[in-house]
Coordinates of C-alpha atoms in Angstrom, one line a residue:
X251 CA 101.0 110.2 86.8
X252 CA 100.7 109.9 83.2
X253 CA 102.3 106.4 81.7
X254 CA 105.2 106.5 79.1
X255 CA 103.6 105.4 75.7
X256 CA 100.6 104.1 76.4
X257 CA 99.7 101.9 73.7
X258 CA 96.1 102.3 74.0
X259 CA 96.3 106.0 74.3
X260 CA 94.2 106.6 71.4
X261 CA 91.4 104.1 73.1
X262 CA 90.3 106.8 75.0
X263 CA 87.2 105.1 76.1
X264 CA 89.2 102.1 77.7
X265 CA 88.6 101.6 81.0
X266 CA 92.3 100.8 81.7
X267 CA 95.4 101.7 79.7
X268 CA 98.4 99.8 79.0
X269 CA 101.7 100.6 78.1
X270 CA 105.5 99.7 78.2
X271 CA 108.4 101.7 78.4
X272 CA 112.2 100.3 78.3
X273 CA 115.5 102.4 77.6
X274 CA 117.1 98.8 76.7
X275 CA 116.5 95.4 76.9
X276 CA 114.1 95.3 79.7
X277 CA 111.4 98.0 80.8
X278 CA 108.4 99.2 82.8
X279 CA 105.1 98.2 82.3
X280 CA 102.2 100.6 83.4
X281 CA 98.8 100.6 84.0
X282 CA 96.6 103.2 84.2
X283 CA 93.0 102.9 85.5
X284 CA 90.6 104.8 83.3
X285 CA 87.3 105.5 84.7
X286 CA 88.1 109.0 86.2
X287 CA 84.2 110.2 86.4
X288 CA 83.7 107.2 89.1
X289 CA 86.8 107.8 90.9
X290 CA 88.4 104.6 88.4
X291 CA 85.8 102.4 90.4
X292 CA 86.2 98.8 88.7
X293 CA 83.9 96.6 87.2
X294 CA 84.2 92.8 85.9
X295 CA 85.6 93.9 82.5
X296 CA 88.5 96.0 84.2
X297 CA 89.7 93.1 86.3
X298 CA 89.7 90.8 83.4
X299 CA 91.6 93.3 81.5
X300 CA 94.1 93.2 84.1
X301 CA 94.1 89.7 84.8
X302 CA 94.9 88.9 81.0
X303 CA 97.7 91.8 80.8
X304 CA 99.1 90.7 83.8
X305 CA 99.4 87.0 82.8
X306 CA 100.9 88.0 79.9
X307 CA 103.9 90.5 81.5
X308 CA 104.9 87.8 84.2
X309 CA 106.0 85.7 81.5
X310 CA 107.6 88.5 79.0
X311 CA 111.3 89.0 79.8
X312 CA 111.5 92.3 78.5
X313 CA 109.2 93.9 81.6
X314 CA 111.1 93.9 84.6
X315 CA 108.6 95.7 87.2
X316 CA 105.0 97.1 87.0
X317 CA 103.4 100.4 87.6
X318 CA 99.8 100.6 88.7
X319 CA 98.3 104.3 89.0
X320 CA 94.8 105.8 88.4
X321 CA 94.1 108.8 86.1
X322 CA 92.1 111.9 86.8
X323 CA 94.4 113.2 89.8
X324 CA 91.5 112.5 91.9
X325 CA 91.6 108.7 92.7
X326 CA 94.0 105.9 92.4
X327 CA 91.0 103.9 92.8
X328 CA 87.9 104.2 94.6
X329 CA 87.0 100.1 94.6
X330 CA 84.7 98.2 93.1
X331 CA 81.9 99.5 91.1
X332 CA 79.6 98.2 93.3
X333 CA 76.5 100.4 91.7
X334 CA 76.9 98.7 88.7
X335 CA 77.3 95.5 90.5
X336 CA 73.6 95.8 92.1
X337 CA 72.1 97.4 89.4
X338 CA 72.9 94.9 87.1
X339 CA 72.7 92.1 89.4
X340 CA 68.7 93.1 89.6
X341 CA 68.3 92.5 85.9
X342 CA 70.6 89.8 85.6
X343 CA 70.8 88.0 88.7
X344 CA 73.3 85.9 90.7
X345 CA 75.3 85.3 87.7
X346 CA 76.9 89.1 87.9
X347 CA 78.2 88.7 91.3
X348 CA 79.7 85.4 91.0
X349 CA 81.4 86.9 87.7
X350 CA 82.7 89.7 89.1
X351 CA 84.2 88.6 92.5
X352 CA 85.7 85.6 91.2
X353 CA 87.6 88.0 88.7
X354 CA 88.7 90.7 91.4
X355 CA 89.6 88.2 94.1
X356 CA 91.4 86.6 91.4
X357 CA 93.5 89.8 90.0
X358 CA 94.2 90.7 94.3
X359 CA 95.5 87.2 94.9
X360 CA 97.6 87.5 92.0
X361 CA 99.1 90.7 92.4
X362 CA 100.2 89.2 96.3
X363 CA 101.4 86.3 94.6
X364 CA 103.3 87.9 91.6
X365 CA 107.1 87.2 90.7
X366 CA 108.3 90.6 89.5
X367 CA 107.8 93.6 91.3
X368 CA 104.5 95.8 91.2
X369 CA 104.6 99.5 92.2
X370 CA 100.8 100.8 93.1
X371 CA 100.8 104.7 92.9
X372 CA 98.1 105.4 95.4
X373 CA 97.7 109.1 94.9
X374 CA 94.3 110.5 95.6
X375 CA 91.2 108.0 97.0
X376 CA 92.4 104.4 97.5
X377 CA 89.9 102.4 99.5
X378 CA 87.8 99.1 99.3
X379 CA 88.5 97.5 96.0
X380 CA 91.2 100.0 95.4
X381 CA 93.1 99.2 98.4
X382 CA 92.5 95.5 98.1
X383 CA 94.3 95.9 94.6
X384 CA 97.0 97.3 96.0
X385 CA 97.8 95.7 98.9
X386 CA 99.6 92.9 97.4
X387 CA 102.1 95.6 95.8
X388 CA 105.7 95.2 96.8
X389 CA 105.7 99.0 97.3
X390 CA 102.1 100.7 97.6
X391 CA 102.6 104.7 97.6
X392 CA 100.9 107.5 99.4
X393 CA 101.2 111.2 98.4
X394 CA 99.8 114.3 100.1
X395 CA 96.4 113.5 97.8
X396 CA 95.8 109.9 99.2
X397 CA 93.1 109.0 101.3
X398 CA 92.7 105.6 102.4
X399 CA 89.3 103.2 103.7
X400 CA 87.7 100.6 103.8
X401 CA 84.0 101.3 104.2
X402 CA 82.2 98.5 103.1
X403 CA 80.1 98.1 106.5
X404 CA 78.3 101.6 105.4
X405 CA 77.1 99.8 102.0
X406 CA 76.0 96.3 103.8
X407 CA 79.0 94.6 102.9
X408 CA 82.7 93.8 104.7
X409 CA 86.1 94.9 104.3
X410 CA 86.7 92.2 101.8
X411 CA 89.7 92.1 98.6
X412 CA 91.8 90.1 101.7
X413 CA 91.5 92.7 104.1
X414 CA 90.2 90.1 106.6
X415 CA 93.5 89.2 106.8
X416 CA 95.5 91.8 105.8
X417 CA 94.1 94.6 108.1
X418 CA 95.8 91.9 110.6
X419 CA 98.8 93.1 110.2
X420 CA 97.8 96.9 110.1
X421 CA 99.1 98.7 114.0
X422 CA 100.8 101.6 115.2
X423 CA 104.3 101.4 116.1
X424 CA 105.0 100.4 119.7
X425 CA 100.9 99.3 120.1
X426 CA 101.0 95.4 119.7
X427 CA 98.3 94.0 122.0
X428 CA 98.5 91.3 123.9
X429 CA 94.8 90.5 123.5
X430 CA 93.9 91.4 120.2
X431 CA 96.3 91.5 117.0
X432 CA 96.4 94.4 115.4
X433 CA 93.7 96.8 117.2
X434 CA 93.9 99.7 114.6
X435 CA 93.5 96.9 111.8
X436 CA 90.6 95.7 113.6
X437 CA 89.3 99.6 114.1
X438 CA 89.6 100.5 110.4
X439 CA 87.5 97.5 109.3
X440 CA 84.7 98.1 112.1
X441 CA 84.5 102.1 111.6
X442 CA 85.8 102.8 107.9
X443 CA 88.0 105.2 109.3
X444 CA 89.8 107.6 106.7
X445 CA 93.4 107.7 106.5
X446 CA 95.8 110.4 105.4
X447 CA 98.5 109.4 103.7
X448 CA 100.9 110.2 106.3
X449 CA 98.7 107.8 108.7
X450 CA 98.6 104.6 106.1
X451 CA 102.4 104.7 105.9
X452 CA 102.7 105.0 109.9
X453 CA 100.6 102.0 110.2
X454 CA 101.7 99.9 107.7
X455 CA 99.0 100.0 104.9
X456 CA 101.4 102.2 102.5
X457 CA 105.2 101.9 102.0
X458 CA 106.3 104.9 101.4
X459 CA 105.5 108.8 100.9
X460 CA 106.4 110.6 97.7
X461 CA 104.8 113.7 97.4
X462 CA 103.2 114.5 93.9
X463 CA 105.7 116.6 92.2
X464 CA 108.1 113.9 92.8
X465 CA 105.9 111.1 90.9
X466 CA 107.4 111.8 87.5
X467 CA 111.1 111.4 88.7
X468 CA 110.0 108.5 90.6
X469 CA 108.9 107.2 87.2
X470 CA 112.1 107.6 85.1
X471 CA 114.3 106.9 88.2
X472 CA 112.4 103.2 88.2
X473 CA 112.4 103.1 84.1
X474 CA 116.4 103.5 84.4
X475 CA 116.4 100.9 87.5
X476 CA 115.5 98.2 85.1
X477 CA 119.1 98.7 83.8
X478 CA 120.9 95.0 85.4
X479 CA 123.2 92.4 83.8
X480 CA 122.4 89.4 86.0
X481 CA 120.5 86.7 84.3
X482 CA 116.9 85.7 85.0
X483 CA 116.7 84.7 88.3
X484 CA 118.8 86.9 89.6
X485 CA 117.8 89.7 87.0
X486 CA 114.3 90.0 88.9
X487 CA 116.0 90.0 92.3
X488 CA 118.7 93.1 91.6
X489 CA 115.4 94.5 89.7
X490 CA 113.6 94.5 92.8
X491 CA 116.1 96.1 94.9
X492 CA 116.7 98.8 92.6
X493 CA 113.2 98.9 93.0
X494 CA 113.3 99.3 96.7
X495 CA 116.2 102.2 96.3
X496 CA 114.5 104.2 93.8
X497 CA 111.3 104.5 95.8
X498 CA 113.8 105.3 98.9
X499 CA 115.5 107.7 97.2
X500 CA 112.1 109.6 96.3
X501 CA 110.6 109.3 99.5
X502 CA 110.2 111.7 102.3
X503 CA 109.1 111.5 105.7
X504 CA 105.1 113.0 106.8
X505 CA 103.5 114.0 109.6
X506 CA 100.6 111.7 110.7
X507 CA 97.2 113.4 111.8
X508 CA 96.7 110.4 114.5
X509 CA 97.5 112.0 118.1
X510 CA 98.5 110.0 120.8
X511 CA 95.0 110.3 122.8
X512 CA 93.9 108.7 119.6
X513 CA 96.2 106.1 119.2
X514 CA 95.3 105.1 123.2
X515 CA 91.5 105.4 122.7
X516 CA 92.1 102.8 119.7
X517 CA 94.3 100.6 121.6
X518 CA 92.6 100.6 125.0
X519 CA 88.9 99.8 123.0
X520 CA 89.6 97.7 119.7
X521 CA 91.6 95.0 121.9
X522 CA 88.7 93.8 123.4
X523 CA 88.2 90.4 122.4
X524 CA 84.0 90.9 122.4
X525 CA 82.5 92.9 119.9
X526 CA 79.7 94.4 122.3
X527 CA 82.1 95.1 124.9
X528 CA 83.7 97.2 121.7
X529 CA 80.5 98.7 120.7
X530 CA 79.9 99.9 124.0
X531 CA 82.6 101.3 125.0
X532 CA 83.2 103.1 121.7
X533 CA 79.6 105.0 121.9
X534 CA 80.2 106.0 125.4
X535 CA 83.9 107.4 125.2
X536 CA 84.0 111.0 125.7
X537 CA 85.7 114.1 124.5
X538 CA 87.1 112.4 121.3
X539 CA 89.1 114.5 118.4
X540 CA 87.1 115.4 115.5
X541 CA 88.7 113.0 113.3
X542 CA 87.8 110.3 116.0
X543 CA 84.2 111.7 116.5
X544 CA 83.6 111.8 112.9
X545 CA 85.0 108.0 112.4
X546 CA 82.3 107.3 115.5
X547 CA 79.4 108.7 113.1
X548 CA 80.3 106.7 110.4
X549 CA 80.7 103.6 112.3
X550 CA 77.6 104.3 114.4
X551 CA 75.5 104.6 110.1
X552 CA 77.0 101.1 109.1
X553 CA 75.4 97.5 108.8
X554 CA 75.3 95.9 112.3
X555 CA 75.3 92.5 110.6
X556 CA 78.0 93.5 108.2
X557 CA 80.2 94.4 111.4
X558 CA 79.5 91.1 112.9
X559 CA 80.7 89.3 110.2
X560 CA 83.9 91.1 109.8
X561 CA 84.7 90.9 113.6
X562 CA 84.1 86.8 113.4
X563 CA 86.3 86.6 109.8
X564 CA 89.0 89.1 111.1
X565 CA 89.6 86.4 113.8
X566 CA 88.9 83.1 111.7
X567 CA 91.3 84.0 109.2
X568 CA 94.3 85.1 111.3
X569 CA 96.2 82.3 110.2
X570 CA 95.0 81.9 106.9
X571 CA 97.3 82.8 103.7
X572 CA 95.9 85.3 101.3
X573 CA 94.9 83.1 98.7
X574 CA 93.0 80.8 101.7
X575 CA 91.4 84.2 102.8
X576 CA 90.1 85.6 99.1
X577 CA 88.3 81.9 98.9
X578 CA 86.6 82.4 101.9
X579 CA 85.6 85.7 101.1
X580 CA 84.2 84.9 98.1
X581 CA 82.0 82.4 99.8
X582 CA 80.5 85.3 102.2
X583 CA 80.7 87.9 99.3
X584 CA 78.2 85.4 97.3
X585 CA 76.1 85.3 100.6
X586 CA 76.1 88.8 101.2
X587 CA 74.6 89.4 97.2
X588 CA 72.1 86.9 97.7
X589 CA 70.6 88.6 100.5
X590 CA 69.3 92.2 100.8
X591 CA 71.7 93.8 103.2
X592 CA 74.4 94.9 100.2
X593 CA 71.5 95.9 97.8
X594 CA 69.7 97.9 100.9
X595 CA 73.1 100.1 101.5
X596 CA 74.0 100.8 98.0
X597 CA 70.6 101.4 97.4
X598 CA 71.3 104.0 100.5
X599 CA 74.8 105.2 99.6
X600 CA 75.2 105.2 96.1
X601 CA 71.5 105.2 94.0
X602 CA 69.0 107.0 95.6
X603 CA 71.4 108.6 98.2
X604 CA 69.1 109.0 100.9
X605 CA 71.8 107.5 103.4
X606 CA 68.9 105.8 105.4
X607 CA 69.4 102.2 104.7
X608 CA 66.8 100.0 106.5
X609 CA 69.3 97.4 107.8
X610 CA 68.0 93.8 108.6
X611 CA 69.0 94.3 112.4
X612 CA 69.1 97.5 114.2
X613 CA 71.7 96.3 117.1
X614 CA 74.8 93.7 117.5
X615 CA 72.8 91.9 119.5
X616 CA 69.5 90.8 118.0
X617 CA 71.2 88.9 115.4
X618 CA 71.4 84.9 115.8
X619 CA 74.6 83.0 116.0
X620 CA 73.2 81.4 113.2
X621 CA 72.6 83.8 111.1
X622 CA 76.3 84.9 111.5
X623 CA 77.6 81.1 111.0
X624 CA 75.1 81.0 107.8
X625 CA 76.9 83.9 106.1
X626 CA 80.3 81.9 105.9
X627 CA 78.8 79.4 103.5
X628 CA 77.8 80.9 99.8
X629 CA 75.3 77.9 99.1
X630 CA 76.9 77.6 95.4
X631 CA 78.0 74.2 94.5
X632 CA 81.4 74.7 94.1
X633 CA 83.7 77.6 94.9
X634 CA 84.8 79.2 91.4
X635 CA 87.3 81.3 93.2
X636 CA 89.1 78.4 94.2
X637 CA 88.7 76.4 90.7
X638 CA 90.5 79.4 89.3
X639 CA 93.1 79.7 91.7
X640 CA 93.5 76.2 91.1
X641 CA 94.1 76.7 87.0
X642 CA 96.7 78.8 87.6
X643 CA 98.5 77.2 90.4
X644 CA 97.8 78.7 93.6

């Protein structure tokens, strides 16, 4: 979706394009992620640009809402630019990871707590850090081109960007487990399962399904929805209500491809409270659908260490705020950045592409408990994200 009157239209190489469009005194600010050659993956500079503009717009009375989209038609955002992160870290050391995760997680937390409505148009691939960026938006829009996943275990990291918390709110309607909260969210994090836009709406990771042919109409309708007469406080509430009404008007029902049998298998296995039991049952189950069979294959290729760490974090973070979750994930990500697992996964999947990572452990039951515990402490003298959140009153 092309943004209106993009103020950086001539800056073709700019990694993020910003613009503001209005038909009255209050308008819509637009953000277009502009790295289509790498599926709009975001690096530290991108997050710094987003941070600066979001801070500016939050206090700009002429901006009523924000739309975030991705350029190129293939991806909203495939995640953080972890290939660039690992390559730069090899050259310049840990400071690269410290800076990257601090700015990435700050932007994600800021979006979750933003005072104005943010609409994320997740048209195309929306994975990892891309889903983290969209997760805090008041409305997350899926299309027929949307493909959602948290694939970090395949690169020796863990589903981060708040996912150790927000995946705990994800589940199939009617499948609330008495044993483990949100078994479908746990399933997504452990397996890197890929979902269509319709699937993502069904489980609550997306809020509405809008066909790509309707996106321009949606944008135009959102622009008109900024015209309200109330005072500042009531205007923000009115704009938010208008935005929700406009999205509802432009959305339509879409059919999820996940079958009832798939649902029951996921509920039965991922409601278990022991990861070793989950692992054994998922490996042994027969007669899977092609989608679940493909998901199991992806699961088996992921890092056992990452799997153990995510499972533990998923349970530890269940009652935390998103800000608290992100600050704890910062500790974990820095720890992974110091070790070999993350770098090895990125090498195998994104750099050399041999897809044959040599993981630190070959099985879940080989990992000592003290190793799991150590992955939750970065060893850094201070948590830079805590300081940054504190600076902005979070």
